[in-house]
Amino acid sequence: MTDQSDALDRAALEARGITGWPYGLEDRVRFYEIDLVRHVNNISFLRWFEVLRVRYFLDYGLSDYSHSEADPQLVVRHQTTDFLAPMHMDQRYVVAGRITLLKPTSFVLAGAVYADGVLHAQGETVVISLEQDGKSRRPHKPDAVRRIIERDDPEVQT
Amino acid sequence: MTDQSDALDRAALEARGITGWPYGLEDRVRFYEIDLVRHVNNISFLRWFEVLRVRYFLDYGLSDYSHSEADPQLVVRHQTTDFLAPMHMDQRYVVAGRITLLKPTSFVLAGAVYADGVLHAQGETVVISLEQDGKSRRPHKPDAVRRIIERDDPEVQT
Amino acid sequence: MTDQSDALDRAALEARGITGWPYGLEDRVRFYEIDLVRHVNNISFLRWFEVLRVRYFLDYGLSDYSHSEADPQLVVRHQTTDFLAPMHMDQRYVVAGRITLLKPTSFVLAGAVYADGVLHAQGETVVISLEQDGKSRRPHKPDAVRRIIERDDPEVQT
Amino acid sequence: MTDQSDALDRAALEARGITGWPYGLEDRVRFYEIDLVRHVNNISFLRWFEVLRVRYFLDYGLSDYSHSEADPQLVVRHQTTDFLAPMHMDQRYVVAGRITLLKPTSFVLAGAVYADGVLHAQGETVVISLEQDGKSRRPHKPDAVRRIIERDDPEVQT
């Protein structure tokens, strides 16, 4: 199992003044995330949401990225992002995530980037769960569903 | 002025079976745009929209990226993307763009990715025009406005 | 088989004033390859060498990237690069490659980047050929060896 | 001044079993650093060396990346890397650096990547110091020279 000891849970996020999120990661801006406008490039925020998403999937047990028949393919179908404030080189930030809507073979994962106590970007990612054939829908693993409901308190549609 | 001779105009796009778009670029998938799932990574589509956007801004004269007082800062405020079909290594594609809504100090740029005659991704980017202070709004350059209206036929709000 | 119709052979390269290379690709600098110093980032050159290398491997038949037992794993073991001149946004360039030394289970691939008739970067990559176990050495495919000798005229060590 | 509190000094590195290095950073492999071969892509190692280098320059006072007349342009002229062992998703690592040769207007920065107590990659980067015109050589700042000699114990050529 992947070591998740550097992930932040609800209590750790609240200790950093970030409320309403059950899962997060802490990091800082790297040189290659800045573009020639000298701010963090928009796409770097998407990279952070991707890093968060992969770690979340592993941690909650939604996927082990094994590509075996016992594991789903989780595919991003739709993504929306608000870029609210520029960020700069070496700035520390927290990227947080929470499943807000859970359906049998899909979900909506909300995300947010906080730095210096201020929301800098937010977004939503619609993810669908497929079999390894990339076509048929596949229900989520029961243990993952249990964890999502317990930790994220999403709207559940059956 | 940047050489734009490899950009596709409306006629060149229609010759490739892609209608409704005034501006496009042709390219093919690179090795580093594939992720471990062996498909084009979602973020690569965003990179293509970015490449298209920067070329569009230069070509239409919206910005010369000089960061001089005579030039605006064009800032992405909101972005939404639909990922409709997976793409693979070395696949050829066209990324196309069109301003669909033009306001005095902002606009909506629509984008689409076509490959093998099929729409693979589409999205919208909301861009605002700022002075170099990054705060005050700045009207678009009149020549750029003229070109956008002429080539893209957007909804115009004044 | 991958469509290689946009690859440049020795004659096409010579027509562009670039001599001594049997294989190349033409492209131009993208926005995301520039860093905050407003030049092409060093690592972008390495990306171009990678794109060239993958296309070369496919074209010469060294690997089909299938990860099947019938195909080798080609692993970069050593890389050296000289960065000779800065490059800028949208600049056109040719990246060229040639195997200069061929051994039974490894080779040296030289590379160069030309823009505006001037050499801007050059380098060498040492690649070893492994079985899919990632451990035992695996001889190159005979057809690929034949093409390399015919097109690249390398030093051959047996 | 950039917060360098997460940088590792000689003692912190030795506590992790890594000897001979005065400066390092700790991190773990991200999803986007893996390529379709399912290992860390070669270029990701170069990214880590770049992150290390920028932080080192800021921390030792070689450059503040202000692009003002009071600051040099530090330009990578040559780079060599050995890739010694594959790395995988989420693996923790330390990237370490040390100036091994110091000349009045250039230096050699050695780097290494350690994971699970094993050296996975190593390399050298030759950097030259230029004025903002990008042409004339510029001597290093005296305070940076003092720190390099004190912390890194390089060979010094005058």
PDB file of N, CA, C and O in Angstrom, chain B residues 77-138:
ATOM      1  N   ARG B  77      -9.326  33.228 -16.313  1.00  0.00           N
ATOM      2  CA  ARG B  77     -10.065  33.319 -15.069  1.00  0.00           C
ATOM      3  C   ARG B  77     -10.880  32.046 -14.820  1.00  0.00           C
ATOM      4  O   ARG B  77     -11.094  31.629 -13.692  1.00  0.00           O
ATOM      5  N   HIS B  78     -11.288  31.391 -15.885  1.00  0.00           N
ATOM      6  CA  HIS B  78     -12.170  30.233 -15.755  1.00  0.00           C
ATOM      7  C   HIS B  78     -11.972  29.326 -16.963  1.00  0.00           C
ATOM      8  O   HIS B  78     -11.761  29.811 -18.080  1.00  0.00           O
ATOM      9  N   GLN B  79     -12.031  28.038 -16.727  1.00  0.00           N
ATOM     10  CA  GLN B  79     -11.822  27.097 -17.818  1.00  0.00           C
ATOM     11  C   GLN B  79     -12.687  25.868 -17.591  1.00  0.00           C
ATOM     12  O   GLN B  79     -12.786  25.368 -16.468  1.00  0.00           O
ATOM     13  N   THR B  80     -13.315  25.405 -18.666  1.00  0.00           N
ATOM     14  CA  THR B  80     -14.119  24.190 -18.573  1.00  0.00           C
ATOM     15  C   THR B  80     -13.805  23.310 -19.775  1.00  0.00           C
ATOM     16  O   THR B  80     -13.623  23.807 -20.885  1.00  0.00           O
ATOM     17  N   THR B  81     -13.677  22.008 -19.544  1.00  0.00           N
ATOM     18  CA  THR B  81     -13.258  21.095 -20.596  1.00  0.00           C
ATOM     19  C   THR B  81     -14.054  19.797 -20.528  1.00  0.00           C
ATOM     20  O   THR B  81     -14.281  19.264 -19.434  1.00  0.00           O
ATOM     21  N   ASP B  82     -14.477  19.308 -21.687  1.00  0.00           N
ATOM     22  CA  ASP B  82     -15.062  17.968 -21.808  1.00  0.00           C
ATOM     23  C   ASP B  82     -14.059  17.064 -22.514  1.00  0.00           C
ATOM     24  O   ASP B  82     -13.609  17.389 -23.621  1.00  0.00           O
ATOM     25  N   PHE B  83     -13.755  15.943 -21.900  1.00  0.00           N
ATOM     26  CA  PHE B  83     -12.856  14.952 -22.502  1.00  0.00           C
ATOM     27  C   PHE B  83     -13.739  13.843 -23.068  1.00  0.00           C
ATOM     28  O   PHE B  83     -14.372  13.105 -22.312  1.00  0.00           O
ATOM     29  N   LEU B  84     -13.803  13.744 -24.378  1.00  0.00           N
ATOM     30  CA  LEU B  84     -14.837  12.934 -25.012  1.00  0.00           C
ATOM     31  C   LEU B  84     -14.352  11.587 -25.509  1.00  0.00           C
ATOM     32  O   LEU B  84     -15.132  10.647 -25.632  1.00  0.00           O
ATOM     33  N   ALA B  85     -13.076  11.470 -25.822  1.00  0.00           N
ATOM     34  CA  ALA B  85     -12.564  10.198 -26.348  1.00  0.00           C
ATOM     35  C   ALA B  85     -11.065  10.144 -26.100  1.00  0.00           C
ATOM     36  O   ALA B  85     -10.379  11.159 -26.186  1.00  0.00           O
ATOM     37  N   PRO B  86     -10.544   8.945 -25.799  1.00  0.00           N
ATOM     38  CA  PRO B  86      -9.104   8.811 -25.546  1.00  0.00           C
ATOM     39  C   PRO B  86      -8.302   9.009 -26.832  1.00  0.00           C
ATOM     40  O   PRO B  86      -8.781   8.751 -27.932  1.00  0.00           O
ATOM     41  N   MET B  87      -7.074   9.491 -26.681  1.00  0.00           N
ATOM     42  CA  MET B  87      -6.170   9.639 -27.833  1.00  0.00           C
ATOM     43  C   MET B  87      -4.880   8.893 -27.552  1.00  0.00           C
ATOM     44  O   MET B  87      -4.529   8.625 -26.408  1.00  0.00           O
ATOM     45  N   HIS B  88      -4.146   8.561 -28.610  1.00  0.00           N
ATOM     46  CA  HIS B  88      -2.978   7.694 -28.439  1.00  0.00           C
ATOM     47  C   HIS B  88      -1.727   8.275 -29.106  1.00  0.00           C
ATOM     48  O   HIS B  88      -1.800   9.198 -29.907  1.00  0.00           O
ATOM     49  N   MET B  89      -0.612   7.700 -28.737  1.00  0.00           N
ATOM     50  CA  MET B  89       0.725   8.071 -29.233  1.00  0.00           C
ATOM     51  C   MET B  89       0.733   8.337 -30.729  1.00  0.00           C
ATOM     52  O   MET B  89       0.215   7.527 -31.503  1.00  0.00           O
ATOM     53  N   ASP B  90       1.291   9.468 -31.106  1.00  0.00           N
ATOM     54  CA  ASP B  90       1.568   9.811 -32.512  1.00  0.00           C
ATOM     55  C   ASP B  90       0.310  10.153 -33.317  1.00  0.00           C
ATOM     56  O   ASP B  90       0.413  10.448 -34.516  1.00  0.00           O
ATOM     57  N   GLN B  91      -0.859  10.141 -32.671  1.00  0.00           N
ATOM     58  CA  GLN B  91      -2.090  10.461 -33.392  1.00  0.00           C
ATOM     59  C   GLN B  91      -2.053  11.928 -33.864  1.00  0.00           C
ATOM     60  O   GLN B  91      -1.632  12.815 -33.134  1.00  0.00           O
ATOM     61  N   ARG B  92      -2.483  12.154 -35.086  1.00  0.00           N
ATOM     62  CA  ARG B  92      -2.572  13.516 -35.598  1.00  0.00           C
ATOM     63  C   ARG B  92      -3.875  14.144 -35.141  1.00  0.00           C
ATOM     64  O   ARG B  92      -4.884  13.456 -35.010  1.00  0.00           O
ATOM     65  N   TYR B  93      -3.832  15.454 -34.916  1.00  0.00           N
ATOM     66  CA  TYR B  93      -5.046  16.151 -34.487  1.00  0.00           C
ATOM     67  C   TYR B  93      -5.003  17.597 -34.956  1.00  0.00           C
ATOM     68  O   TYR B  93      -3.954  18.113 -35.342  1.00  0.00           O
ATOM     69  N   VAL B  94      -6.174  18.216 -34.906  1.00  0.00           N
ATOM     70  CA  VAL B  94      -6.284  19.657 -35.108  1.00  0.00           C
ATOM     71  C   VAL B  94      -6.894  20.245 -33.846  1.00  0.00           C
ATOM     72  O   VAL B  94      -7.901  19.731 -33.344  1.00  0.00           O
ATOM     73  N   VAL B  95      -6.276  21.297 -33.307  1.00  0.00           N
ATOM     74  CA  VAL B  95      -6.896  22.044 -32.220  1.00  0.00           C
ATOM     75  C   VAL B  95      -7.369  23.371 -32.814  1.00  0.00           C
ATOM     76  O   VAL B  95      -6.615  24.059 -33.516  1.00  0.00           O
ATOM     77  N   ALA B  96      -8.651  23.693 -32.576  1.00  0.00           N
ATOM     78  CA  ALA B  96      -9.252  24.875 -33.187  1.00  0.00           C
ATOM     79  C   ALA B  96      -9.817  25.793 -32.113  1.00  0.00           C
ATOM     80  O   ALA B  96     -10.154  25.338 -31.014  1.00  0.00           O
ATOM     81  N   GLY B  97      -9.899  27.093 -32.421  1.00  0.00           N
ATOM     82  CA  GLY B  97     -10.412  28.060 -31.452  1.00  0.00           C
ATOM     83  C   GLY B  97     -11.261  29.133 -32.100  1.00  0.00           C
ATOM     84  O   GLY B  97     -11.144  29.391 -33.310  1.00  0.00           O
ATOM     85  N   ARG B  98     -12.123  29.736 -31.280  1.00  0.00           N
ATOM     86  CA  ARG B  98     -12.992  30.812 -31.763  1.00  0.00           C
ATOM     87  C   ARG B  98     -13.504  31.602 -30.570  1.00  0.00           C
ATOM     88  O   ARG B  98     -13.961  31.011 -29.581  1.00  0.00           O
ATOM     89  N   ILE B  99     -13.419  32.918 -30.649  1.00  0.00           N
ATOM     90  CA  ILE B  99     -14.023  33.746 -29.606  1.00  0.00           C
ATOM     91  C   ILE B  99     -15.520  33.786 -29.864  1.00  0.00           C
ATOM     92  O   ILE B  99     -15.968  34.214 -30.928  1.00  0.00           O
ATOM     93  N   THR B 100     -16.291  33.335 -28.883  1.00  0.00           N
ATOM     94  CA  THR B 100     -17.742  33.235 -29.053  1.00  0.00           C
ATOM     95  C   THR B 100     -18.473  34.393 -28.382  1.00  0.00           C
ATOM     96  O   THR B 100     -19.609  34.687 -28.742  1.00  0.00           O
ATOM     97  N   LEU B 101     -17.845  35.010 -27.408  1.00  0.00           N
ATOM     98  CA  LEU B 101     -18.455  36.145 -26.701  1.00  0.00           C
ATOM     99  C   LEU B 101     -17.367  37.183 -26.464  1.00  0.00           C
ATOM    100  O   LEU B 101     -16.342  36.878 -25.849  1.00  0.00           O
ATOM    101  N   LEU B 102     -17.615  38.414 -26.935  1.00  0.00           N
ATOM    102  CA  LEU B 102     -16.616  39.480 -26.802  1.00  0.00           C
ATOM    103  C   LEU B 102     -17.200  40.621 -25.989  1.00  0.00           C
ATOM    104  O   LEU B 102     -18.211  41.214 -26.356  1.00  0.00           O
ATOM    105  N   LYS B 103     -16.562  40.908 -24.871  1.00  0.00           N
ATOM    106  CA  LYS B 103     -16.929  42.069 -24.039  1.00  0.00           C
ATOM    107  C   LYS B 103     -15.764  43.066 -24.063  1.00  0.00           C
ATOM    108  O   LYS B 103     -14.659  42.722 -24.489  1.00  0.00           O
ATOM    109  N   PRO B 104     -15.981  44.292 -23.573  1.00  0.00           N
ATOM    110  CA  PRO B 104     -14.936  45.325 -23.702  1.00  0.00           C
ATOM    111  C   PRO B 104     -13.581  44.925 -23.091  1.00  0.00           C
ATOM    112  O   PRO B 104     -12.533  45.238 -23.646  1.00  0.00           O
ATOM    113  N   THR B 105     -13.591  44.211 -21.937  1.00  0.00           N
ATOM    114  CA  THR B 105     -12.314  43.878 -21.301  1.00  0.00           C
ATOM    115  C   THR B 105     -12.236  42.382 -20.959  1.00  0.00           C
ATOM    116  O   THR B 105     -11.498  41.986 -20.053  1.00  0.00           O
ATOM    117  N   SER B 106     -12.985  41.568 -21.703  1.00  0.00           N
ATOM    118  CA  SER B 106     -12.898  40.117 -21.486  1.00  0.00           C
ATOM    119  C   SER B 106     -13.470  39.404 -22.706  1.00  0.00           C
ATOM    120  O   SER B 106     -14.023  40.046 -23.607  1.00  0.00           O
ATOM    121  N   PHE B 107     -13.323  38.087 -22.733  1.00  0.00           N
ATOM    122  CA  PHE B 107     -13.944  37.302 -23.810  1.00  0.00           C
ATOM    123  C   PHE B 107     -13.984  35.832 -23.425  1.00  0.00           C
ATOM    124  O   PHE B 107     -13.322  35.411 -22.462  1.00  0.00           O
ATOM    125  N   VAL B 108     -14.787  35.091 -24.175  1.00  0.00           N
ATOM    126  CA  VAL B 108     -14.831  33.633 -24.034  1.00  0.00           C
ATOM    127  C   VAL B 108     -14.236  33.027 -25.293  1.00  0.00           C
ATOM    128  O   VAL B 108     -14.694  33.313 -26.413  1.00  0.00           O
ATOM    129  N   LEU B 109     -13.195  32.205 -25.117  1.00  0.00           N
ATOM    130  CA  LEU B 109     -12.556  31.518 -26.233  1.00  0.00           C
ATOM    131  C   LEU B 109     -12.960  30.049 -26.180  1.00  0.00           C
ATOM    132  O   LEU B 109     -12.620  29.344 -25.227  1.00  0.00           O
ATOM    133  N   ALA B 110     -13.695  29.599 -27.199  1.00  0.00           N
ATOM    134  CA  ALA B 110     -14.053  28.183 -27.274  1.00  0.00           C
ATOM    135  C   ALA B 110     -12.930  27.432 -27.983  1.00  0.00           C
ATOM    136  O   ALA B 110     -12.213  27.994 -28.810  1.00  0.00           O
ATOM    137  N   GLY B 111     -12.780  26.145 -27.660  1.00  0.00           N
ATOM    138  CA  GLY B 111     -11.746  25.338 -28.295  1.00  0.00           C
ATOM    139  C   GLY B 111     -12.246  23.923 -28.537  1.00  0.00           C
ATOM    140  O   GLY B 111     -13.183  23.469 -27.876  1.00  0.00           O
ATOM    141  N   ALA B 112     -11.614  23.237 -29.499  1.00  0.00           N
ATOM    142  CA  ALA B 112     -12.009  21.869 -29.803  1.00  0.00           C
ATOM    143  C   ALA B 112     -10.799  21.118 -30.351  1.00  0.00           C
ATOM    144  O   ALA B 112      -9.938  21.703 -30.998  1.00  0.00           O
ATOM    145  N   VAL B 113     -10.761  19.814 -30.076  1.00  0.00           N
ATOM    146  CA  VAL B 113      -9.712  18.952 -30.620  1.00  0.00           C
ATOM    147  C   VAL B 113     -10.370  17.892 -31.492  1.00  0.00           C
ATOM    148  O   VAL B 113     -11.245  17.149 -31.022  1.00  0.00           O
ATOM    149  N   TYR B 114      -9.970  17.845 -32.754  1.00  0.00           N
ATOM    150  CA  TYR B 114     -10.469  16.854 -33.694  1.00  0.00           C
ATOM    151  C   TYR B 114      -9.341  15.912 -34.095  1.00  0.00           C
ATOM    152  O   TYR B 114      -8.212  16.354 -34.342  1.00  0.00           O
ATOM    153  N   ALA B 115      -9.653  14.619 -34.174  1.00  0.00           N
ATOM    154  CA  ALA B 115      -8.686  13.646 -34.677  1.00  0.00           C
ATOM    155  C   ALA B 115      -9.454  12.574 -35.434  1.00  0.00           C
ATOM    156  O   ALA B 115     -10.539  12.158 -34.974  1.00  0.00           O
ATOM    157  N   ASP B 116      -8.933  12.180 -36.567  1.00  0.00           N
ATOM    158  CA  ASP B 116      -9.607  11.173 -37.396  1.00  0.00           C
ATOM    159  C   ASP B 116     -11.075  11.535 -37.621  1.00  0.00           C
ATOM    160  O   ASP B 116     -11.968  10.663 -37.564  1.00  0.00           O
ATOM    161  N   GLY B 117     -11.326  12.836 -37.811  1.00  0.00           N
ATOM    162  CA  GLY B 117     -12.668  13.295 -38.137  1.00  0.00           C
ATOM    163  C   GLY B 117     -13.642  13.333 -36.976  1.00  0.00           C
ATOM    164  O   GLY B 117     -14.829  13.607 -37.164  1.00  0.00           O
ATOM    165  N   VAL B 118     -13.174  13.082 -35.757  1.00  0.00           N
ATOM    166  CA  VAL B 118     -14.050  12.987 -34.592  1.00  0.00           C
ATOM    167  C   VAL B 118     -13.622  14.022 -33.546  1.00  0.00           C
ATOM    168  O   VAL B 118     -12.428  14.215 -33.305  1.00  0.00           O
ATOM    169  N   LEU B 119     -14.616  14.643 -32.915  1.00  0.00           N
ATOM    170  CA  LEU B 119     -14.357  15.562 -31.812  1.00  0.00           C
ATOM    171  C   LEU B 119     -13.889  14.769 -30.587  1.00  0.00           C
ATOM    172  O   LEU B 119     -14.598  13.883 -30.111  1.00  0.00           O
ATOM    173  N   HIS B 120     -12.698  15.077 -30.085  1.00  0.00           N
ATOM    174  CA  HIS B 120     -12.157  14.330 -28.944  1.00  0.00           C
ATOM    175  C   HIS B 120     -12.206  15.122 -27.642  1.00  0.00           C
ATOM    176  O   HIS B 120     -12.197  14.531 -26.553  1.00  0.00           O
ATOM    177  N   ALA B 121     -12.214  16.440 -27.738  1.00  0.00           N
ATOM    178  CA  ALA B 121     -12.314  17.279 -26.525  1.00  0.00           C
ATOM    179  C   ALA B 121     -12.813  18.640 -26.947  1.00  0.00           C
ATOM    180  O   ALA B 121     -12.610  19.074 -28.090  1.00  0.00           O
ATOM    181  N   GLN B 122     -13.489  19.306 -26.011  1.00  0.00           N
ATOM    182  CA  GLN B 122     -13.939  20.677 -26.282  1.00  0.00           C
ATOM    183  C   GLN B 122     -13.923  21.429 -24.963  1.00  0.00           C
ATOM    184  O   GLN B 122     -13.958  20.822 -23.884  1.00  0.00           O
ATOM    185  N   GLY B 123     -13.884  22.762 -25.054  1.00  0.00           N
ATOM    186  CA  GLY B 123     -13.849  23.533 -23.822  1.00  0.00           C
ATOM    187  C   GLY B 123     -14.045  25.003 -24.056  1.00  0.00           C
ATOM    188  O   GLY B 123     -14.147  25.456 -25.204  1.00  0.00           O
ATOM    189  N   GLU B 124     -14.128  25.739 -22.959  1.00  0.00           N
ATOM    190  CA  GLU B 124     -14.249  27.190 -23.006  1.00  0.00           C
ATOM    191  C   GLU B 124     -13.303  27.794 -21.986  1.00  0.00           C
ATOM    192  O   GLU B 124     -13.164  27.279 -20.869  1.00  0.00           O
ATOM    193  N   THR B 125     -12.686  28.910 -22.382  1.00  0.00           N
ATOM    194  CA  THR B 125     -11.776  29.618 -21.497  1.00  0.00           C
ATOM    195  C   THR B 125     -12.244  31.066 -21.384  1.00  0.00           C
ATOM    196  O   THR B 125     -12.429  31.724 -22.408  1.00  0.00           O
ATOM    197  N   VAL B 126     -12.460  31.536 -20.170  1.00  0.00           N
ATOM    198  CA  VAL B 126     -12.807  32.937 -19.944  1.00  0.00           C
ATOM    199  C   VAL B 126     -11.521  33.693 -19.645  1.00  0.00           C
ATOM    200  O   VAL B 126     -10.784  33.344 -18.714  1.00  0.00           O
ATOM    201  N   VAL B 127     -11.250  34.723 -20.457  1.00  0.00           N
ATOM    202  CA  VAL B 127     -10.010  35.488 -20.336  1.00  0.00           C
ATOM    203  C   VAL B 127     -10.364  36.940 -20.040  1.00  0.00           C
ATOM    204  O   VAL B 127     -11.271  37.499 -20.672  1.00  0.00           O
ATOM    205  N   ILE B 128      -9.660  37.535 -19.081  1.00  0.00           N
ATOM    206  CA  ILE B 128      -9.862  38.961 -18.818  1.00  0.00           C
ATOM    207  C   ILE B 128      -8.600  39.725 -19.177  1.00  0.00           C
ATOM    208  O   ILE B 128      -7.487  39.193 -19.135  1.00  0.00           O
ATOM    209  N   SER B 129      -8.800  40.986 -19.570  1.00  0.00           N
ATOM    210  CA  SER B 129      -7.702  41.833 -20.026  1.00  0.00           C
ATOM    211  C   SER B 129      -7.360  42.855 -18.947  1.00  0.00           C
ATOM    212  O   SER B 129      -8.221  43.655 -18.552  1.00  0.00           O
ATOM    213  N   LEU B 130      -6.134  42.804 -18.467  1.00  0.00           N
ATOM    214  CA  LEU B 130      -5.704  43.699 -17.380  1.00  0.00           C
ATOM    215  C   LEU B 130      -4.550  44.588 -17.831  1.00  0.00           C
ATOM    216  O   LEU B 130      -3.817  44.253 -18.759  1.00  0.00           O
ATOM    217  N   GLU B 131      -4.399  45.717 -17.144  1.00  0.00           N
ATOM    218  CA  GLU B 131      -3.185  46.519 -17.280  1.00  0.00           C
ATOM    219  C   GLU B 131      -2.005  45.733 -16.686  1.00  0.00           C
ATOM    220  O   GLU B 131      -2.200  44.728 -16.001  1.00  0.00           O
ATOM    221  N   GLN B 132      -0.791  46.233 -16.920  1.00  0.00           N
ATOM    222  CA  GLN B 132       0.384  45.526 -16.398  1.00  0.00           C
ATOM    223  C   GLN B 132       0.436  45.505 -14.870  1.00  0.00           C
ATOM    224  O   GLN B 132       1.198  44.729 -14.289  1.00  0.00           O
ATOM    225  N   ASP B 133      -0.371  46.351 -14.210  1.00  0.00           N
ATOM    226  CA  ASP B 133      -0.415  46.284 -12.742  1.00  0.00           C
ATOM    227  C   ASP B 133      -1.147  45.037 -12.258  1.00  0.00           C
ATOM    228  O   ASP B 133      -1.155  44.732 -11.059  1.00  0.00           O
ATOM    229  N   GLY B 134      -1.787  44.309 -13.194  1.00  0.00           N
ATOM    230  CA  GLY B 134      -2.504  43.096 -12.828  1.00  0.00           C
ATOM    231  C   GLY B 134      -3.802  43.368 -12.095  1.00  0.00           C
ATOM    232  O   GLY B 134      -4.405  42.448 -11.549  1.00  0.00           O
ATOM    233  N   LYS B 135      -4.254  44.628 -12.096  1.00  0.00           N
ATOM    234  CA  LYS B 135      -5.472  44.960 -11.335  1.00  0.00           C
ATOM    235  C   LYS B 135      -6.540  45.619 -12.202  1.00  0.00           C
ATOM    236  O   LYS B 135      -7.633  45.097 -12.336  1.00  0.00           O
ATOM    237  N   SER B 136      -6.256  46.791 -12.775  1.00  0.00           N
ATOM    238  CA  SER B 136      -7.280  47.519 -13.545  1.00  0.00           C
ATOM    239  C   SER B 136      -7.569  46.787 -14.849  1.00  0.00           C
ATOM    240  O   SER B 136      -6.676  46.227 -15.485  1.00  0.00           O
ATOM    241  N   ARG B 137      -8.837  46.838 -15.251  1.00  0.00           N
ATOM    242  CA  ARG B 137      -9.227  46.290 -16.533  1.00  0.00           C
ATOM    243  C   ARG B 137      -8.703  47.174 -17.668  1.00  0.00           C
ATOM    244  O   ARG B 137      -8.599  48.387 -17.515  1.00  0.00           O
ATOM    245  N   ARG B 138      -8.431  46.575 -18.798  1.00  0.00           N
ATOM    246  CA  ARG B 138      -7.895  47.305 -19.931  1.00  0.00           C
ATOM    247  C   ARG B 138      -8.642  46.892 -21.196  1.00  0.00           C
ATOM    248  O   ARG B 138      -8.738  45.695 -21.491  1.00  0.00           O
TER     249      ARG B 138
END
